[in-house]
DNA sequence: ATATATTGCGCAATTT
DNA sequence: CAAATTGCGCAATATA
């Protein structure tokens, strides 16, 4: 049976043709104070694609997949070596790994790889967390500045009105030569 | 042997007993604050501080885990039933479940709970994803509006200058009665 | 005390 | 091939 991850891959592939590419973490400098980060905001980094709001949140393996949990206490991502999906209906890249490796999970090589990936994963997630927080902060900052600007506009507008009024009075006073134009 | 998750719990308990508070840290999640720093490997998200960028992202439990999975393919977070912490030093609510459940992972009850949690997790993550996207979008919108406002301010300022200039000329022209005040 | 919501973590499939 | 991402389930917590 195909794992859920593979299913999502389908959607991903299917959809990826739609979203060009993005990701260009210009970060370089991890420090990247909020200000500078504010310049090159990434509208998105990825996956704006997947959602489709399927509000059911039904388990992926339930209700449509057998999920015949192998032995005893090992649910999770098991049953990978035995039984694969050779269905001819699926996209080639989705079908079974075809007796790929015998890394056997015991191989020190396997552990090494896992460990490295785990590290990478932590790093990546850390990065993501930081990115998210920075975006939030940026939004807050922008909101503040926005308010500030709106206020400033209010001031200027009022001042402008005052001057216009004043000027019109002068015009009245000065009578005849009035061009009546105060706009720029 | 104890799973990494339990390790963190231990550390957490251990540390929390130092801080006085049992659990319910006033703000934020304890899991990280302490554990991460205790292990000195998470730049973490919390402090926007992040300075020691070169951190190692060292594995939490590697190098001490045998991971001799019970059967064949089930590594991961196994072995939970055996070994509990009955330390009398800990706050009662922190001590081991005291032979609480024998949910044994086989119990249909266990599966039920797991399934429910899985659903909750998916839901929660979906929500988070949406929130993040919205924040990003909001930041973009704010940025746009900001620009718009800045422009507006530029216009107003210029117009104001023009009027002021004009007015000053009128003053000159009208001579003596000038109050000289154009500010609001 | 129970149910749901969050969150860090490791796994595996994919991407880059 | 190595590192980065991403969806997923688990378990510990946090909340309600």
CSV table of C-alpha atoms (C1' of nucleotides) in Angstrom, one decimal:
chain,number,residue,atom,x,y,z
A,1,UNK,CA,0.0,0.0,0.0
A,2,UNK,CA,1.3,3.4,-0.7
A,3,UNK,CA,2.2,5.6,2.1
A,4,UNK,CA,0.4,8.8,2.6
A,5,UNK,CA,3.5,10.7,2.0
A,6,UNK,CA,3.6,9.4,-1.5
A,7,UNK,CA,0.1,10.6,-2.0
A,8,UNK,CA,0.9,14.1,-1.1
A,9,UNK,CA,3.8,13.9,-3.5
A,10,UNK,CA,1.4,13.4,-6.2
A,11,UNK,CA,-0.5,16.5,-5.4
A,12,UNK,CA,2.8,18.3,-5.1
A,13,UNK,CA,4.1,17.2,-8.4
A,14,UNK,CA,0.8,17.9,-10.0
A,15,UNK,CA,0.7,21.3,-8.5
A,16,UNK,CA,4.3,22.3,-8.8
A,17,UNK,CA,3.8,22.9,-12.5
A,18,UNK,CA,1.7,25.8,-11.4
A,19,UNK,CA,3.9,27.6,-9.1
A,20,UNK,CA,7.1,28.6,-10.7
A,21,UNK,CA,9.8,28.4,-8.2
A,22,UNK,CA,10.6,30.5,-5.3
A,23,UNK,CA,12.8,29.9,-2.5
A,24,UNK,CA,15.7,32.2,-2.7
A,25,UNK,CA,16.6,32.6,0.8
A,26,UNK,CA,18.9,35.5,0.4
A,27,UNK,CA,19.5,35.2,4.0
A,28,UNK,CA,23.2,34.4,3.9
A,29,UNK,CA,23.5,36.2,7.1
A,30,UNK,CA,21.5,34.3,9.7
A,31,UNK,CA,21.5,37.2,11.9
A,32,UNK,CA,19.6,39.3,9.5
A,33,UNK,CA,18.1,42.0,11.6
A,34,UNK,CA,14.4,42.5,11.1
A,35,UNK,CA,15.0,45.7,9.2
A,36,UNK,CA,17.0,44.3,6.5
A,37,UNK,CA,14.8,41.3,6.3
A,38,UNK,CA,11.9,43.7,5.8
A,39,UNK,CA,13.2,44.6,2.4
A,40,UNK,CA,13.1,41.4,0.7
A,41,UNK,CA,10.0,39.8,2.0
A,42,UNK,CA,9.2,36.5,0.4
A,43,UNK,CA,5.6,36.4,-0.5
A,44,UNK,CA,5.9,32.7,0.1
A,45,UNK,CA,8.5,30.2,0.3
A,46,UNK,CA,6.7,27.2,-0.7
A,47,UNK,CA,3.6,25.3,-0.4
A,48,UNK,CA,1.1,28.0,-0.8
A,49,UNK,CA,-0.3,25.4,-3.0
A,50,UNK,CA,-1.5,22.7,-0.8
A,51,UNK,CA,-4.5,23.1,1.2
A,52,UNK,CA,-7.8,22.5,-0.4
A,53,UNK,CA,-9.4,22.8,2.9
A,54,UNK,CA,-10.6,19.3,3.3
A,55,UNK,CA,-12.1,19.9,6.6
A,56,UNK,CA,-12.5,16.3,7.5
A,57,UNK,CA,-8.9,15.7,8.8
A,58,UNK,CA,-9.6,12.1,8.3
A,59,UNK,CA,-6.7,9.9,8.9
A,60,UNK,CA,-4.8,9.3,5.7
A,61,UNK,CA,-4.5,5.6,6.3
A,62,UNK,CA,-7.9,5.1,7.6
A,63,UNK,CA,-11.1,4.9,5.7
A,64,UNK,CA,-9.5,4.1,2.5
A,65,UNK,CA,-6.3,2.4,3.2
A,66,UNK,CA,-5.9,-1.0,4.7
A,67,UNK,CA,-3.2,0.0,7.2
A,68,UNK,CA,-3.0,-3.5,8.4
A,69,UNK,CA,-0.6,-2.8,11.1
A,70,UNK,CA,2.1,-5.5,10.9
A,71,UNK,CA,3.0,-6.9,14.1
A,72,UNK,CA,2.5,-5.7,17.6
A,73,UNK,CA,3.7,-2.4,18.8
A,74,UNK,CA,5.1,-1.0,15.6
A,75,UNK,CA,2.6,1.2,14.0
A,76,UNK,CA,4.0,4.3,12.5
A,77,UNK,CA,5.8,4.2,9.2
A,78,UNK,CA,6.2,0.6,9.1
A,79,UNK,CA,5.5,-2.0,6.5
A,80,UNK,CA,7.8,-0.6,4.0
A,81,UNK,CA,9.8,-3.5,2.8
A,82,UNK,CA,7.0,-5.9,2.5
A,83,UNK,CA,4.1,-5.3,0.2
A,84,UNK,CA,4.4,-2.5,-2.2
A,85,UNK,CA,2.2,-0.9,-4.6
A,86,UNK,CA,2.8,-2.0,-8.1
A,87,UNK,CA,-0.4,-0.6,-9.5
A,88,UNK,CA,-0.1,0.3,-13.1
A,89,UNK,CA,-2.4,3.2,-12.5
A,90,UNK,CA,0.0,5.3,-10.6
A,91,UNK,CA,2.6,7.6,-11.9
A,92,UNK,CA,5.8,5.7,-12.2
A,93,UNK,CA,7.6,7.7,-9.6
A,94,UNK,CA,4.9,6.7,-7.2
A,95,UNK,CA,5.0,3.1,-7.5
A,96,UNK,CA,6.9,0.8,-5.3
A,97,UNK,CA,10.6,1.4,-4.7
A,98,UNK,CA,11.2,-1.8,-6.5
A,99,UNK,CA,13.3,-3.7,-4.0
A,100,UNK,CA,15.5,-0.7,-3.6
A,101,UNK,CA,17.8,-1.1,-0.7
A,102,UNK,CA,18.5,-3.4,2.0
A,103,UNK,CA,19.8,-0.8,4.3
A,104,UNK,CA,17.9,-2.7,6.9
A,105,UNK,CA,17.7,-0.1,9.4
A,106,UNK,CA,20.5,-1.7,11.3
A,107,UNK,CA,23.2,-0.7,9.0
A,108,UNK,CA,25.4,1.8,10.6
A,109,UNK,CA,25.2,3.5,7.3
A,110,UNK,CA,21.5,3.8,7.8
A,111,UNK,CA,21.9,5.3,11.3
A,112,UNK,CA,24.4,7.7,10.1
A,113,UNK,CA,22.1,8.9,7.4
A,114,UNK,CA,19.2,9.2,9.8
A,115,UNK,CA,21.2,11.1,12.2
A,116,UNK,CA,22.4,13.5,9.6
A,117,UNK,CA,18.9,14.0,8.4
A,118,UNK,CA,17.7,14.6,11.9
A,119,UNK,CA,20.2,17.3,12.3
A,120,UNK,CA,19.2,18.8,9.0
A,121,UNK,CA,15.6,18.7,10.0
A,122,UNK,CA,16.2,20.5,13.3
A,123,UNK,CA,18.2,23.1,11.5
A,124,UNK,CA,15.6,23.6,8.9
A,125,UNK,CA,12.8,23.9,11.3
A,126,UNK,CA,14.7,26.3,13.4
A,127,UNK,CA,15.2,28.4,10.3
A,128,UNK,CA,11.5,28.2,9.5
A,129,UNK,CA,10.6,29.2,13.0
A,130,UNK,CA,12.8,32.2,12.8
A,131,UNK,CA,11.5,33.2,9.5
A,132,UNK,CA,8.0,33.1,10.8
A,133,UNK,CA,8.7,35.1,13.8
A,134,UNK,CA,10.5,37.7,11.7
A,135,UNK,CA,7.6,38.0,9.4
A,136,UNK,CA,5.3,38.5,12.3
A,137,UNK,CA,7.5,41.2,13.7
A,138,UNK,CA,7.7,42.8,10.4
A,139,UNK,CA,4.0,42.9,10.1
A,140,UNK,CA,3.8,44.5,13.5
A,141,UNK,CA,6.4,47.1,12.6
A,142,UNK,CA,4.7,47.8,9.4
A,143,UNK,CA,1.4,48.2,11.2
A,144,UNK,CA,2.9,50.7,13.6
A,145,UNK,CA,4.6,52.6,10.8
A,146,UNK,CA,1.4,52.6,9.0
A,147,UNK,CA,-0.4,54.2,11.8
A,148,UNK,CA,2.3,56.7,12.1
A,149,UNK,CA,2.0,57.6,8.4
A,150,UNK,CA,-1.7,57.9,8.6
A,151,UNK,CA,-1.4,60.3,11.4
A,152,UNK,CA,1.1,62.3,9.5
A,153,UNK,CA,-1.2,62.4,6.6
A,154,UNK,CA,-3.9,63.7,8.8
A,155,UNK,CA,-1.7,66.4,10.0
A,156,UNK,CA,-0.6,67.4,6.6
A,157,UNK,CA,-4.1,67.4,5.3
A,158,UNK,CA,-5.3,69.6,8.1
A,159,UNK,CA,-2.4,72.0,7.7
A,160,UNK,CA,-3.1,72.1,4.0
A,161,UNK,CA,-6.7,72.9,4.6
A,162,UNK,CA,-5.8,75.7,6.9
A,163,UNK,CA,-3.5,77.2,4.4
A,164,UNK,CA,-5.9,76.8,1.6
A,165,UNK,CA,-8.5,78.6,3.6
A,166,UNK,CA,-6.1,81.3,4.5
A,167,UNK,CA,-5.1,81.7,1.0
A,168,UNK,CA,-8.6,81.9,-0.2
A,169,UNK,CA,-9.2,84.7,2.2
A,170,UNK,CA,-6.2,86.5,0.8
A,171,UNK,CA,-7.7,86.0,-2.6
A,172,UNK,CA,-10.9,87.5,-1.5
A,173,UNK,CA,-9.0,90.3,0.1
A,174,UNK,CA,-6.9,90.8,-3.0
A,175,UNK,CA,-10.1,90.6,-5.0
A,176,UNK,CA,-9.9,90.8,-8.9
A,177,UNK,CA,-6.7,89.1,-9.8
A,178,UNK,CA,-7.8,85.8,-8.2
A,179,UNK,CA,-6.9,82.8,-10.2
A,180,UNK,CA,-8.9,80.8,-7.8
A,181,UNK,CA,-6.4,78.0,-8.1
A,182,UNK,CA,-4.8,76.6,-5.0
A,183,UNK,CA,-4.1,73.2,-6.2
A,184,UNK,CA,-0.8,72.2,-7.5
B,1,UNK,CA,15.8,1.9,27.2
B,2,UNK,CA,14.2,5.2,27.5
B,3,UNK,CA,13.2,7.1,24.5
B,4,UNK,CA,14.4,10.5,23.8
B,5,UNK,CA,11.0,12.0,24.6
B,6,UNK,CA,11.3,10.6,28.0
B,7,UNK,CA,14.7,12.0,28.4
B,8,UNK,CA,13.4,15.5,27.8
B,9,UNK,CA,10.7,14.9,30.3
B,10,UNK,CA,13.2,13.9,32.8
B,11,UNK,CA,15.3,16.9,32.3
B,12,UNK,CA,12.3,19.0,32.4
B,13,UNK,CA,11.2,17.7,35.6
B,14,UNK,CA,14.6,17.9,36.9
B,15,UNK,CA,15.0,21.4,36.0
B,16,UNK,CA,11.5,22.5,37.0
B,17,UNK,CA,12.1,21.3,40.4
B,18,UNK,CA,14.9,23.8,40.5
B,19,UNK,CA,12.8,26.6,39.5
B,20,UNK,CA,10.3,25.9,42.1
B,21,UNK,CA,7.3,25.8,39.8
B,22,UNK,CA,6.1,22.4,39.1
B,23,UNK,CA,4.9,22.8,35.7
B,24,UNK,CA,2.8,25.4,34.0
B,25,UNK,CA,5.5,27.7,33.1
B,26,UNK,CA,4.2,31.2,33.1
B,27,UNK,CA,4.9,31.7,29.5
B,28,UNK,CA,5.9,29.5,26.7
B,29,UNK,CA,6.6,25.9,26.6
B,30,UNK,CA,9.0,24.3,29.0
B,31,UNK,CA,9.9,21.5,26.8
B,32,UNK,CA,12.1,23.7,24.8
B,33,UNK,CA,13.2,26.5,27.0
B,34,UNK,CA,15.0,24.2,29.2
B,35,UNK,CA,15.8,21.2,27.3
B,36,UNK,CA,17.2,22.9,24.4
B,37,UNK,CA,19.5,25.1,26.4
B,38,UNK,CA,20.4,22.4,28.7
B,39,UNK,CA,21.7,20.6,25.7
B,40,UNK,CA,23.1,23.7,24.3
B,41,UNK,CA,22.1,23.0,20.8
B,42,UNK,CA,19.1,24.9,19.8
B,43,UNK,CA,19.6,28.4,18.6
B,44,UNK,CA,15.9,28.3,19.1
B,45,UNK,CA,13.2,30.6,18.1
B,46,UNK,CA,12.3,32.2,21.3
B,47,UNK,CA,15.1,34.7,21.8
B,48,UNK,CA,15.4,36.7,18.6
B,49,UNK,CA,18.8,36.7,19.9
B,50,UNK,CA,20.4,34.0,17.9
B,51,UNK,CA,24.0,34.8,17.8
B,52,UNK,CA,25.9,31.6,18.1
B,53,UNK,CA,25.0,30.6,14.7
B,54,UNK,CA,27.5,27.9,14.4
B,55,UNK,CA,25.7,25.7,16.8
B,56,UNK,CA,25.9,22.1,16.2
B,57,UNK,CA,22.3,20.8,16.1
B,58,UNK,CA,23.7,17.8,17.7
B,59,UNK,CA,21.3,15.0,18.1
B,60,UNK,CA,19.4,14.8,21.3
B,61,UNK,CA,19.7,11.2,22.0
B,62,UNK,CA,22.2,9.8,19.7
B,63,UNK,CA,25.3,8.1,20.8
B,64,UNK,CA,23.6,6.5,23.7
B,65,UNK,CA,20.7,4.9,22.0
B,66,UNK,CA,20.9,1.4,21.0
B,67,UNK,CA,17.6,1.4,19.4
B,68,UNK,CA,17.2,-2.3,19.4
B,69,UNK,CA,13.8,-2.3,18.1
B,70,UNK,CA,11.6,-4.9,19.4
B,71,UNK,CA,10.6,-6.7,16.3
B,72,UNK,CA,11.8,-5.9,12.9
B,73,UNK,CA,11.1,-2.5,11.5
B,74,UNK,CA,9.8,-0.5,14.3
B,75,UNK,CA,12.3,1.9,15.7
B,76,UNK,CA,11.1,5.3,16.7
B,77,UNK,CA,9.5,5.9,20.1
B,78,UNK,CA,9.2,2.5,21.5
B,79,UNK,CA,9.6,1.1,24.8
B,80,UNK,CA,7.5,3.1,27.0
B,81,UNK,CA,5.8,0.8,29.4
B,82,UNK,CA,8.9,-0.5,31.1
B,83,UNK,CA,10.9,1.7,33.4
B,84,UNK,CA,9.2,4.6,35.1
B,85,UNK,CA,10.4,7.3,37.3
B,86,UNK,CA,9.4,6.8,40.9
B,87,UNK,CA,11.7,9.3,42.3
B,88,UNK,CA,10.4,10.7,45.6
B,89,UNK,CA,12.1,14.0,44.9
B,90,UNK,CA,9.8,15.1,42.3
B,91,UNK,CA,6.5,16.8,42.7
B,92,UNK,CA,3.8,14.2,43.0
B,93,UNK,CA,2.2,15.3,39.8
B,94,UNK,CA,5.5,14.8,38.0
B,95,UNK,CA,6.3,11.3,39.1
B,96,UNK,CA,5.6,8.3,37.1
B,97,UNK,CA,2.1,7.4,36.1
B,98,UNK,CA,2.4,4.7,38.7
B,99,UNK,CA,1.6,1.7,36.7
B,100,UNK,CA,-1.2,3.8,35.4
B,101,UNK,CA,-2.2,2.3,32.2
B,102,UNK,CA,-1.4,-0.8,30.4
B,103,UNK,CA,-2.6,0.8,27.2
B,104,UNK,CA,0.1,-1.3,25.8
B,105,UNK,CA,-0.1,0.2,22.4
B,106,UNK,CA,-2.3,-2.7,21.4
B,107,UNK,CA,-5.3,-1.6,23.2
B,108,UNK,CA,-7.9,-0.4,20.9
B,109,UNK,CA,-8.2,2.4,23.3
B,110,UNK,CA,-4.7,3.4,22.6
B,111,UNK,CA,-5.2,3.3,18.9
B,112,UNK,CA,-8.3,5.4,19.3
B,113,UNK,CA,-6.5,8.0,21.2
B,114,UNK,CA,-3.6,8.0,18.8
B,115,UNK,CA,-5.9,8.4,15.9
B,116,UNK,CA,-7.7,11.3,17.6
B,117,UNK,CA,-4.5,13.0,18.3
B,118,UNK,CA,-3.3,12.5,14.8
B,119,UNK,CA,-6.4,14.2,13.6
B,120,UNK,CA,-5.9,17.0,16.1
B,121,UNK,CA,-2.4,17.4,15.0
B,122,UNK,CA,-3.3,17.6,11.4
B,123,UNK,CA,-5.9,20.2,12.2
B,124,UNK,CA,-3.6,22.2,14.3
B,125,UNK,CA,-0.9,22.2,11.7
B,126,UNK,CA,-3.3,23.2,9.1
B,127,UNK,CA,-4.3,26.1,11.2
B,128,UNK,CA,-0.8,27.1,11.8
B,129,UNK,CA,0.0,27.0,8.1
B,130,UNK,CA,-2.9,29.2,7.3
B,131,UNK,CA,-2.0,31.6,10.1
B,132,UNK,CA,1.5,31.9,8.7
B,133,UNK,CA,0.3,32.5,5.2
B,134,UNK,CA,-2.1,35.1,6.4
B,135,UNK,CA,0.6,36.8,8.3
B,136,UNK,CA,2.8,36.9,5.2
B,137,UNK,CA,0.1,38.2,3.2
B,138,UNK,CA,-0.7,40.8,5.7
B,139,UNK,CA,2.9,41.9,5.7
B,140,UNK,CA,2.8,42.3,2.0
B,141,UNK,CA,-0.4,44.3,2.1
B,142,UNK,CA,0.9,46.5,4.8
B,143,UNK,CA,4.0,47.0,2.8
B,144,UNK,CA,2.1,48.1,-0.1
B,145,UNK,CA,-0.2,50.4,1.8
B,146,UNK,CA,2.9,51.8,3.5
B,147,UNK,CA,4.4,52.7,0.2
B,148,UNK,CA,1.1,54.3,-0.8
B,149,UNK,CA,1.0,56.3,2.3
B,150,UNK,CA,4.5,57.5,1.9
B,151,UNK,CA,3.7,58.6,-1.6
B,152,UNK,CA,0.7,60.4,-0.4
B,153,UNK,CA,2.8,62.2,2.2
B,154,UNK,CA,5.2,63.2,-0.4
B,155,UNK,CA,2.4,64.8,-2.4
B,156,UNK,CA,0.9,66.5,0.5
B,157,UNK,CA,4.2,67.8,1.6
B,158,UNK,CA,4.9,69.2,-1.8
B,159,UNK,CA,1.5,70.8,-2.1
B,160,UNK,CA,2.0,72.3,1.3
B,161,UNK,CA,5.3,73.8,0.3
B,162,UNK,CA,3.8,75.3,-2.8
B,163,UNK,CA,1.0,76.8,-0.8
B,164,UNK,CA,3.3,78.1,1.8
B,165,UNK,CA,5.4,79.7,-0.8
B,166,UNK,CA,2.5,81.2,-2.5
B,167,UNK,CA,1.2,82.5,0.8
B,168,UNK,CA,4.5,84.0,1.7
B,169,UNK,CA,4.4,85.8,-1.6
B,170,UNK,CA,1.0,87.2,-0.8
B,171,UNK,CA,2.4,88.3,2.5
B,172,UNK,CA,5.2,90.1,0.8
B,173,UNK,CA,2.7,91.6,-1.6
B,174,UNK,CA,0.3,92.5,1.2
B,175,UNK,CA,3.2,93.7,3.3
B,176,UNK,CA,2.8,94.9,6.8
B,177,UNK,CA,-0.3,93.0,8.2
B,178,UNK,CA,1.5,89.6,7.9
B,179,UNK,CA,1.2,87.5,11.0
B,180,UNK,CA,3.8,85.3,9.6
B,181,UNK,CA,2.1,82.2,10.9
B,182,UNK,CA,1.4,79.4,8.6
B,183,UNK,CA,1.7,76.6,11.0
B,184,UNK,CA,-1.4,74.9,12.4
C,1,DA,C1',-9.7,14.1,35.2
C,2,DT,C1',-10.9,13.9,30.0
C,3,DA,C1',-10.7,15.7,25.4
C,4,DT,C1',-8.6,18.6,22.3
C,5,DA,C1',-4.7,21.7,20.9
C,6,DT,C1',0.4,22.4,20.6
C,7,DT,C1',5.0,21.4,19.8
C,8,DG,C1',9.6,19.2,19.5
C,9,DC,C1',11.3,15.1,17.5
C,10,DG,C1',12.5,11.4,14.4
C,11,DC,C1',11.3,8.9,9.9
C,12,DA,C1',10.9,8.7,5.0
C,13,DA,C1',10.0,10.7,0.6
C,14,DT,C1',11.3,14.5,-2.2
C,15,DT,C1',13.8,18.5,-3.5
C,16,DT,C1',17.6,21.2,-4.2
D,1,DC,C1',25.9,11.8,-2.8
D,2,DA,C1',24.7,15.4,0.9
D,3,DA,C1',21.8,18.8,2.8
D,4,DA,C1',17.2,21.0,2.9
D,5,DT,C1',12.2,20.5,3.0
D,6,DT,C1',7.9,18.7,4.1
D,7,DG,C1',4.0,15.7,5.6
D,8,DC,C1',3.2,12.5,9.1
D,9,DG,C1',2.7,10.0,13.4
D,10,DC,C1',4.3,9.8,18.4
D,11,DA,C1',4.5,11.4,23.0
D,12,DA,C1',4.8,15.1,26.3
D,13,DT,C1',2.5,19.2,27.4
D,14,DA,C1',-0.6,22.8,27.5
D,15,DT,C1',-5.5,24.2,27.4
D,16,DA,C1',-10.1,24.1,27.8
